[in-house]
Coordinates of C-alpha atoms in Angstrom, one line a residue:
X21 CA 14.2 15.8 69.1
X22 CA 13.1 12.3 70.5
X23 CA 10.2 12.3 67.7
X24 CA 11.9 13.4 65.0
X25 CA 15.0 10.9 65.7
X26 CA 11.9 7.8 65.7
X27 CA 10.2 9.3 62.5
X28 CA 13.7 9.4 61.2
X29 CA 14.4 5.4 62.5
X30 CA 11.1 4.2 61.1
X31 CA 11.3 5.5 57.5
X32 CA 14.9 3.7 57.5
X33 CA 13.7 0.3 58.8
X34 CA 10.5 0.4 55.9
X35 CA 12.6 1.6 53.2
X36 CA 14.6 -2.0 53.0
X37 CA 10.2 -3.6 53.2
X38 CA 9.3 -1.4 50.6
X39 CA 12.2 -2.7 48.5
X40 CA 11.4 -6.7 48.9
X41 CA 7.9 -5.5 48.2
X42 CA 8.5 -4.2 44.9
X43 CA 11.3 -6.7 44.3
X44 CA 8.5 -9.5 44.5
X45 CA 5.5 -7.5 43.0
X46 CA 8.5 -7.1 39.7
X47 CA 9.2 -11.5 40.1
X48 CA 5.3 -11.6 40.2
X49 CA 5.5 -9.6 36.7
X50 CA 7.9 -11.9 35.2
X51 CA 5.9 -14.9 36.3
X52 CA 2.9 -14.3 34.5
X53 CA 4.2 -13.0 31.7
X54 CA 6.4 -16.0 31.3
X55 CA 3.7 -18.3 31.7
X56 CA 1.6 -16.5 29.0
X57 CA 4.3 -16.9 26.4
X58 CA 4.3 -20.8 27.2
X59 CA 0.8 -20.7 26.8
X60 CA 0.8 -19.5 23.7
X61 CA 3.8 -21.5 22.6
X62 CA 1.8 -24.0 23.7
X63 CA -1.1 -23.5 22.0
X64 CA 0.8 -22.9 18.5
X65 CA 0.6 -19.1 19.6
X66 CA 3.3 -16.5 19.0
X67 CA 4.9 -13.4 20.8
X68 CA 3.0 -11.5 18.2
X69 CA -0.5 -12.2 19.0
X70 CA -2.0 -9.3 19.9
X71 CA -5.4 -7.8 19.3
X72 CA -4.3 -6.2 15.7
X73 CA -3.6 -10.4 14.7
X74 CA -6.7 -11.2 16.5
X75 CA -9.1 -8.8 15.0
X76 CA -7.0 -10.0 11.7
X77 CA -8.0 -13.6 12.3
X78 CA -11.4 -12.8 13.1
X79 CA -12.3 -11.1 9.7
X80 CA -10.7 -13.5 7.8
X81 CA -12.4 -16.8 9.4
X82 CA -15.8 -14.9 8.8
X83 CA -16.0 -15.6 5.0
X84 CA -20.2 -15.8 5.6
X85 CA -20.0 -12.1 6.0
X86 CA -17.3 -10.8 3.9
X87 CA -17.7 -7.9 2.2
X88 CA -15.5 -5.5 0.4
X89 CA -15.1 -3.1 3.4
X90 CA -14.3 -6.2 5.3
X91 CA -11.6 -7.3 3.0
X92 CA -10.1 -3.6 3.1
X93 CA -10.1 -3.5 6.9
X94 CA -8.1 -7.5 6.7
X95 CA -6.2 -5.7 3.8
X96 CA -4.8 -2.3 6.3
X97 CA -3.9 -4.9 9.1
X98 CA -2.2 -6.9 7.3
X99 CA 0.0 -4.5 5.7
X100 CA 0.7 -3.0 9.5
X101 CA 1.5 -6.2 10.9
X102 CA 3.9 -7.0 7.7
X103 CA 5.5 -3.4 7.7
X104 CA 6.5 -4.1 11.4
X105 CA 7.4 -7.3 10.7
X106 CA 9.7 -5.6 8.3
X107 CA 11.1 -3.2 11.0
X108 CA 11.6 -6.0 13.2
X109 CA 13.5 -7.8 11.4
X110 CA 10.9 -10.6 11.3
X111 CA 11.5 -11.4 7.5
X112 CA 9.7 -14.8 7.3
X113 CA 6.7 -13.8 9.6
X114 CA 6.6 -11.2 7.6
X115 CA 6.5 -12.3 4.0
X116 CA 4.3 -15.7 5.7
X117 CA 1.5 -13.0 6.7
X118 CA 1.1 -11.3 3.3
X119 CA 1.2 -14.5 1.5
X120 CA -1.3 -16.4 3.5
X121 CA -3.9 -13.4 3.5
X122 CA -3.3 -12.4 0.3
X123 CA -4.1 -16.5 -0.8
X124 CA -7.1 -16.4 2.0
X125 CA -8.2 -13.2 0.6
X126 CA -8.6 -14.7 -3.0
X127 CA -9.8 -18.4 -2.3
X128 CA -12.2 -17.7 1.2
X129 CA -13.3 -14.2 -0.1
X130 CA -13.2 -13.5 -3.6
X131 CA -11.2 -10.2 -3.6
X132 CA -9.4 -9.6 -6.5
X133 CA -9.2 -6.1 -6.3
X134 CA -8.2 -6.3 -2.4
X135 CA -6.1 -8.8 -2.9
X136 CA -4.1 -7.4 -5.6
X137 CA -2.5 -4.8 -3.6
X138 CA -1.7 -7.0 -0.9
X139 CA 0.4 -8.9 -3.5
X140 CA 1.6 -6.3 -4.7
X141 CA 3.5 -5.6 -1.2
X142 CA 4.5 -9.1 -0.6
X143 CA 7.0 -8.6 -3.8
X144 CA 8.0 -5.6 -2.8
X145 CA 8.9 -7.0 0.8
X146 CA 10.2 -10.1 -0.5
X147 CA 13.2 -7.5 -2.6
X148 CA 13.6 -5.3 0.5
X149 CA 14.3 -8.4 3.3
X150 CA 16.5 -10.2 0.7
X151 CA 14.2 -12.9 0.5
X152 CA 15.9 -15.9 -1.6
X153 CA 13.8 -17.4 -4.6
X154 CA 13.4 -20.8 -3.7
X155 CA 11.5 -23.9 -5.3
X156 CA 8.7 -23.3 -2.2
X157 CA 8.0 -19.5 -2.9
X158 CA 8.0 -20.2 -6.4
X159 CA 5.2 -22.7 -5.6
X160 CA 3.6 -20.3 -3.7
X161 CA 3.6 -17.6 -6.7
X162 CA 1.7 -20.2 -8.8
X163 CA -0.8 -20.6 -6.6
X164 CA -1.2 -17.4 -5.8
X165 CA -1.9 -17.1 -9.7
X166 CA -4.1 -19.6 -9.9
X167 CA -6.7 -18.2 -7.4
X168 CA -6.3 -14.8 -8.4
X169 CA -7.6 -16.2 -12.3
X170 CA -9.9 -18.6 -10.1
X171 CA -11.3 -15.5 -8.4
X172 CA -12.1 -13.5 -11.1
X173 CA -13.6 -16.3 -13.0
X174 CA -16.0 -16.7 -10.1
X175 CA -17.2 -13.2 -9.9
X176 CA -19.4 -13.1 -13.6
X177 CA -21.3 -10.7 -12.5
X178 CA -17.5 -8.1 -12.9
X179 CA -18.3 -5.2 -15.0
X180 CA -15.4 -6.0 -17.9
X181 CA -13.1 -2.8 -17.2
X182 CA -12.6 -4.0 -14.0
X183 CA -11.7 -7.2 -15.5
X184 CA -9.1 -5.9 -17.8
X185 CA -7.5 -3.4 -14.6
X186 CA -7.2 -6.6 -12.4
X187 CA -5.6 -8.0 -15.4
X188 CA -3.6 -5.6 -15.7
X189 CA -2.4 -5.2 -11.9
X190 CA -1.5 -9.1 -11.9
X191 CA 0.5 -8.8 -15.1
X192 CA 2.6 -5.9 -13.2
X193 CA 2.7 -8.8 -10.1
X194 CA 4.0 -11.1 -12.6
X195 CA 6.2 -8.7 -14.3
X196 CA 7.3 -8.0 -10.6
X197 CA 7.8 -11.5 -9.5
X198 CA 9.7 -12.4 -12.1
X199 CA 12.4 -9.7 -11.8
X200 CA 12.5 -10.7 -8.4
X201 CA 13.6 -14.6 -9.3
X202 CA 16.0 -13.2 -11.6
X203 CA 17.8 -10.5 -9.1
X204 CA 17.6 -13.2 -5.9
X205 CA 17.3 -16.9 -7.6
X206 CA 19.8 -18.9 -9.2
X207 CA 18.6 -19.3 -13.0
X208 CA 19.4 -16.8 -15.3
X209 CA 17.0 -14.3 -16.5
X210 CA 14.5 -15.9 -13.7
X211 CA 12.5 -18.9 -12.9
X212 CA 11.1 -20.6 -16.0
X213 CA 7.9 -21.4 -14.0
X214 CA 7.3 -17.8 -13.3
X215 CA 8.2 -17.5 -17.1
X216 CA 5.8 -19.4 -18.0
X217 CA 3.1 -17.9 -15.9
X218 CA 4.1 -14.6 -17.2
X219 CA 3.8 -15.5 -20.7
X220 CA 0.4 -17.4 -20.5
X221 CA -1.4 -14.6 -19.2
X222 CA 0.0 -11.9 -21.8
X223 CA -1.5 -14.4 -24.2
X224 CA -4.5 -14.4 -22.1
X225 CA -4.5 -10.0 -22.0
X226 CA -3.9 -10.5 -25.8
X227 CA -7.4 -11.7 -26.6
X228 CA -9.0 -8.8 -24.2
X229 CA -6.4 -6.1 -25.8
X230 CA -9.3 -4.6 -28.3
X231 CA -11.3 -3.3 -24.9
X232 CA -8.3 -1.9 -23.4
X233 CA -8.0 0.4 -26.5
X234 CA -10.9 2.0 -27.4
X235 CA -11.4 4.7 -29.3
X236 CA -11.3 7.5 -26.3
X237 CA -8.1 5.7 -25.3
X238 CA -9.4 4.1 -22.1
X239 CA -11.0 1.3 -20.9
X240 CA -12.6 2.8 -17.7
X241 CA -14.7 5.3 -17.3
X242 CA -14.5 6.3 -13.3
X243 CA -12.1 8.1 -12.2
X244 CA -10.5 5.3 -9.9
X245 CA -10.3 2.8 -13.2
X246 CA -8.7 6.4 -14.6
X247 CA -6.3 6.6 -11.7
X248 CA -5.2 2.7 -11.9
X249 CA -4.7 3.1 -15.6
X250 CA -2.4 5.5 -15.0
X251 CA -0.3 3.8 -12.4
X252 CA -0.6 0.1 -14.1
X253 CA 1.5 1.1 -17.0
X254 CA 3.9 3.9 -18.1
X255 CA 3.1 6.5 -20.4
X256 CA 4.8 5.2 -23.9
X257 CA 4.3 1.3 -22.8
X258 CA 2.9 -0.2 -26.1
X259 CA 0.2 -2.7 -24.4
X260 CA -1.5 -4.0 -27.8
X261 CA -2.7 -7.3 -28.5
X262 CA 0.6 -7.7 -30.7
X263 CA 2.7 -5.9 -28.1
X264 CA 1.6 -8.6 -25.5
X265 CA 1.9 -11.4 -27.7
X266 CA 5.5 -10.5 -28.5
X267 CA 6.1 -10.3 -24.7
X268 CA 4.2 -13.9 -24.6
X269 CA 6.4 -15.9 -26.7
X270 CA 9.7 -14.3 -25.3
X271 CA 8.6 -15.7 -22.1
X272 CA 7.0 -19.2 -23.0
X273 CA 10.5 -19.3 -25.2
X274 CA 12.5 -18.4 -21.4
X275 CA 10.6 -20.8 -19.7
X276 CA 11.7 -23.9 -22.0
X277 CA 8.6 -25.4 -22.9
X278 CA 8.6 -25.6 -26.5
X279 CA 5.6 -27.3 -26.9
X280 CA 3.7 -24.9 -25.1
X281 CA 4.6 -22.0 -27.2
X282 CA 4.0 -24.2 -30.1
X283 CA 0.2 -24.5 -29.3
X284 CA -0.1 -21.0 -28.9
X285 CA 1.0 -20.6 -32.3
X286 CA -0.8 -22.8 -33.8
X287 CA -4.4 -20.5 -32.6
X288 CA -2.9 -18.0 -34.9
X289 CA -4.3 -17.6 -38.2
X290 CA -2.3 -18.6 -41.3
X291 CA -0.4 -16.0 -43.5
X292 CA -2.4 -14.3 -46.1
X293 CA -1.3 -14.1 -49.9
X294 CA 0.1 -10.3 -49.1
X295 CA 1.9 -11.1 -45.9
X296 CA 3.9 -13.9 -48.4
X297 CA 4.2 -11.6 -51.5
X298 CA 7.8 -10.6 -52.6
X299 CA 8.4 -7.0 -51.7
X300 CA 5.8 -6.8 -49.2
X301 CA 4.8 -3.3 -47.6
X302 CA 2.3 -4.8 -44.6
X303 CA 4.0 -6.8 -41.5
X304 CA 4.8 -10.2 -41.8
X305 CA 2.0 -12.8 -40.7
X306 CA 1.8 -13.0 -37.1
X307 CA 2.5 -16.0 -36.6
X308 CA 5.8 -16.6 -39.2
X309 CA 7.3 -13.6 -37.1
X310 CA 6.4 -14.9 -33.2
X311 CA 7.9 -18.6 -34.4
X312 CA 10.9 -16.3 -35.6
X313 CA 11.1 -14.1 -32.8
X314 CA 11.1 -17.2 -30.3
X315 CA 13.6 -18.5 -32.5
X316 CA 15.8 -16.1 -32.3
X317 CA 15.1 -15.2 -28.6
X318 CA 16.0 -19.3 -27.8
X319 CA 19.2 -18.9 -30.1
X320 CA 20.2 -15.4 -28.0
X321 CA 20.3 -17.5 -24.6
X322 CA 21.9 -20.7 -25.9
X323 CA 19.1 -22.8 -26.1
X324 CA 19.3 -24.2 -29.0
X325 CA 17.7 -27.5 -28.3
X326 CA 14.1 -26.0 -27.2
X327 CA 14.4 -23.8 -30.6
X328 CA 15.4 -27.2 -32.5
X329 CA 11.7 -28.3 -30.9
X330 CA 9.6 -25.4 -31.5
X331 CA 10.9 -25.5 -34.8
X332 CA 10.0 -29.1 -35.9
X333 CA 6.5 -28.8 -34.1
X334 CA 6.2 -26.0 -35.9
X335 CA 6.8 -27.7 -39.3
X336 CA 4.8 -30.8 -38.5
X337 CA 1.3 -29.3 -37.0
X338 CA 1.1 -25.8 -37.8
X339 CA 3.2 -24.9 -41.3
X340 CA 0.9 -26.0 -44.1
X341 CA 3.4 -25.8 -46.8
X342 CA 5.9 -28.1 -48.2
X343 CA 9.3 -27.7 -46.9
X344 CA 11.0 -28.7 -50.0
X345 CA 8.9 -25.7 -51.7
X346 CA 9.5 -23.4 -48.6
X347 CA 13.3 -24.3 -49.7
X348 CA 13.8 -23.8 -53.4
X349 CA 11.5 -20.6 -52.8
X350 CA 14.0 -18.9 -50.4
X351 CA 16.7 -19.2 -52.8
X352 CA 14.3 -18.1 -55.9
X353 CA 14.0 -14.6 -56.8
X354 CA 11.5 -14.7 -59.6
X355 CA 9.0 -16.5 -57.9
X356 CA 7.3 -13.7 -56.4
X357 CA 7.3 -15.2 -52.8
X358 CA 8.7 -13.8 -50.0
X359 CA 11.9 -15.6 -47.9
X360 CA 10.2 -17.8 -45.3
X361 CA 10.6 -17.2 -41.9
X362 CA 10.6 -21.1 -41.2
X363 CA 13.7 -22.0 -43.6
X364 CA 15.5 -18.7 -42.6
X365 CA 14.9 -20.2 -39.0
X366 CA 16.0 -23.4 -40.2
X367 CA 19.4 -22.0 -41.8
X368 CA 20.2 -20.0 -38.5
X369 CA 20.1 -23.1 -36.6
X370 CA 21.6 -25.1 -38.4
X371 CA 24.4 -22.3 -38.8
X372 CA 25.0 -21.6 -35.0
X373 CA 25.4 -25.8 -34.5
X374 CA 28.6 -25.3 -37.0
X375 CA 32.3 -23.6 -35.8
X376 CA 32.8 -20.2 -35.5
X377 CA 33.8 -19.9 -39.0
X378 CA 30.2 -20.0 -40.5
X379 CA 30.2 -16.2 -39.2
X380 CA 30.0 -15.0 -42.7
X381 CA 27.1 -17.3 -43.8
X382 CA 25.4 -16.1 -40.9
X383 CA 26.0 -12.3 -41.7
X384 CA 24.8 -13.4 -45.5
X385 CA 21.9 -14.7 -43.9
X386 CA 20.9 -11.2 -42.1
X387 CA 21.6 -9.6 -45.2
X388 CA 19.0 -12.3 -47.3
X389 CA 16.3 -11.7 -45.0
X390 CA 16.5 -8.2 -43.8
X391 CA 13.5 -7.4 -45.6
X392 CA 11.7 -9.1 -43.5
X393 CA 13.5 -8.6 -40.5
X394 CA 13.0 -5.0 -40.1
X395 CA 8.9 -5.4 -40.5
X396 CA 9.3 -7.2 -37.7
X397 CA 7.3 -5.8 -34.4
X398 CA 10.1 -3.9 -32.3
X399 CA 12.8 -4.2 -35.0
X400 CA 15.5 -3.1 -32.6
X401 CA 14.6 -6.2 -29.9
X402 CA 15.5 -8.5 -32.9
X403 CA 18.7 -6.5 -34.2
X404 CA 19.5 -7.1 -30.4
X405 CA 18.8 -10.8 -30.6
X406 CA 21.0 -11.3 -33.9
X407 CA 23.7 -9.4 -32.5
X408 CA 24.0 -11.2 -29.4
X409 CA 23.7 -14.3 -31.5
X410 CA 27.1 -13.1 -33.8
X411 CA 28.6 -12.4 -30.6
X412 CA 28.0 -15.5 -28.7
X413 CA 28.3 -18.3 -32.2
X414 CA 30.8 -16.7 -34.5
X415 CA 32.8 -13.7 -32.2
X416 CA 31.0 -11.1 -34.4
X417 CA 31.8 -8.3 -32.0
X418 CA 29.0 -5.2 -32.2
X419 CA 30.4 -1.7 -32.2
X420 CA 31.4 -0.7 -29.3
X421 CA 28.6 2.0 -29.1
X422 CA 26.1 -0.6 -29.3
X423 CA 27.3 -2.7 -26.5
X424 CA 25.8 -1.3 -23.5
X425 CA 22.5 -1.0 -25.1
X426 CA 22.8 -4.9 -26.1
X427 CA 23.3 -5.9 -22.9
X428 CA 20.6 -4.1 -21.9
X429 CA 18.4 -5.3 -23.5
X430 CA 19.1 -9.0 -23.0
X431 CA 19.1 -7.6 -19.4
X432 CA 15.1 -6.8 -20.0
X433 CA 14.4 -10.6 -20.4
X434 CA 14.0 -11.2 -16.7
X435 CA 10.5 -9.1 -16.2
X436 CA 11.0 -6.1 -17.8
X437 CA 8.4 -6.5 -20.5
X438 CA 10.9 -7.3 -23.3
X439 CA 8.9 -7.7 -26.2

């Protein structure tokens, strides 16, 4: 009884020892785990470096030896660390991260194809966190454009269907971006800039369009160029050289630099004696039905004054006939020439800078130059255009079956490949 009453006394005495001990082994803990966070606070560190940033930073400073599995194994981190960025609740680390490699990836490394994907996450992270289009990401998604084209222009030795799939996944980035603006910016149907960089490179995919559809239907022959093609585009998407050129001017007109669209107008070729003949079967010349569907696309959103300057540029330095003929020959019948797109252009400005009671000289003006109108590419974009233009200028009210498919429509503007 004596030993078991002192066995019983001395585990109670060392019970309270044991407690301090661990008590200051836990304040110990704290210590050094607080003074590694100053550290790294103080060395421009955060909470987050761990050996997946580390190993991160490593690959990505060691642009001597960068190859293609290299950039893949920077590409999976990168995603992981923005995913769980996203989870939590890091927004700005997050979207920082797949910016900055995604930018490091294309100007240290030369990955395009690496790259690419890794932009194509940041948009889709930048929707998800609510992530406000401001002046300094728009900045960011043009320089992110320039050293993706950089990057390919670098690498001459890429065989040209990749060319034409990486030009194809940065027109879905752009397509992408843009819709983002639009849905979290403050300008209506998105940022002009991100217009404007949407519009130049469909101009750009225009001039490649003839190896994109060759006569098997495909422009790659492996089955991962197969596999991309499939994803980069949807089934009925149109993706032509005039398909891409409509989509070009209807941003350069969006992004409200006139004179830019104007120059890209002027590479086009001038109308031949059948695109001009009275009763024409063919299309319209190119370039008479871009300058009107810009036009009419600048008219739609109220900008009249931009379409007032694309139009007189277009007079001055491209159009190389007279005016005063242009005029008496769209009110001529027996002269054999068809209505010209620049005086109809003319007459529907001029109209919409009138009152509301010009309505039926506009409608008389549809009616004139239907002919023409409905050769247009995509007849039913520019019956959208006109009746949003009735609507807005002279209270011309569409039926109401039409109405949601109008808005629609104008809804496509901001990135959704509205031709």
């Amino acid at each position: 009884r004596r030993a078991t009453s002192h066995l019983l006394e001395s585990n109670t005495s060392s019970a309270p020892n044991r407690a301090r001990t661990m008590s200051a082994a836990a304040a110990r803990r704290r210590k050094q785990l607080a003074k590694k966070a100053a550290a790294r606070a103080d060395s421009g560190g955060s909470e987050e470096d761990d050996p997946v940033t580390l190993r991160l930073n490593t690959l990505l400073a060691d642009t001597a030896n960068s190859d293609e599995s290299t950039a893949y194994e920077a590409l999976q981190l990168a995603q992981s660390q923005v995913r769980r960025g996203v989870k939590t609740g890091k927004y700005t680390d997050a979207t920082d991260l797949a910016y900055t490699v995604g930018l490091s990836l294309l100007e240290k490394h030369g990955r395009v194809s690496v790259a690419s994907q890794l932009l194509a996450e940041l948009v889709r992270v930048l929707n998800e966190t609510h992530t406000d289009c401001t002046a300094e990401w728009v900045k960011r998604m043009c320089g992110l454009d320039s050293a993706y084209r950089d990057a390919l222009e670098r690498d001459a030795a890429m065989a040209t269907d990749e060319r034409d799939r990486l030009g194809r996944l940065h027109l879905k980035f752009l397509r992408s971006a843009l819709k983002w603006s639009e849905v979290l910016g403050t300008v209506r149907f998105g940022d002009c800039a991100l217009h404007e960089l949407l519009g130049r490179h469909c101009w750009r995919m225009s001039k490649r369009a003839p190896s994109l559809l060759d006569e098997e239907g495909g422009a790659s022959t492996d089955e991962e160029a197969e596999e991309a093609d499939m994803e980069d585009y949807e089934e009925d998407e149109d993706i032509s050289a005039l398909s891409l050129r409509c989509e070009a001017v209807t941003h350069l007109a969006l992004s409200e630099k006139p004179d830019i669209l104007a120059e890209h107008l002027k590479t086009l070729p001038a109308p031949t004696p059948e695109e001009i003949k009275s009763g024409h079967v063919c299309p319209p010349a190119e370039r008479d039905s871009l300058l009107t569907r810009s036009v009419l696309v600048l008219a739609a959103v109220e900008n009249l004054r931009d379409a007032n300057v694309l139009l007189r540029a277009y007079m001055s330095d491209i159009e190389g006939r007279d005016s005063e003929t242009l005029r008496k020959s769209y009110m001529s019948k027996t002269d054999g020439v068809a209505p010209s797109h620049v005086i109809f252009c003319c007459m529907v400005l001029r109209t919409c800078e009138k009152s509301a009671k010009t309505g039926p000289l506009y409608s008389w003006l549809l009616r004139s130059f239907n002919s023409e109108l409905t050769k247009i590419y995509k007849p039913d974009v520019i019956k959208a255009y006109t009746t949003k233009i009735g609507k807005v200028y002279f209270n011309i009210q569409p039926p109401p079956s039409m109405m949601s498919t109008l808005e629609n429509m104008m809804g496509m503007m901001g990135g959704g490949g509205m031709g």
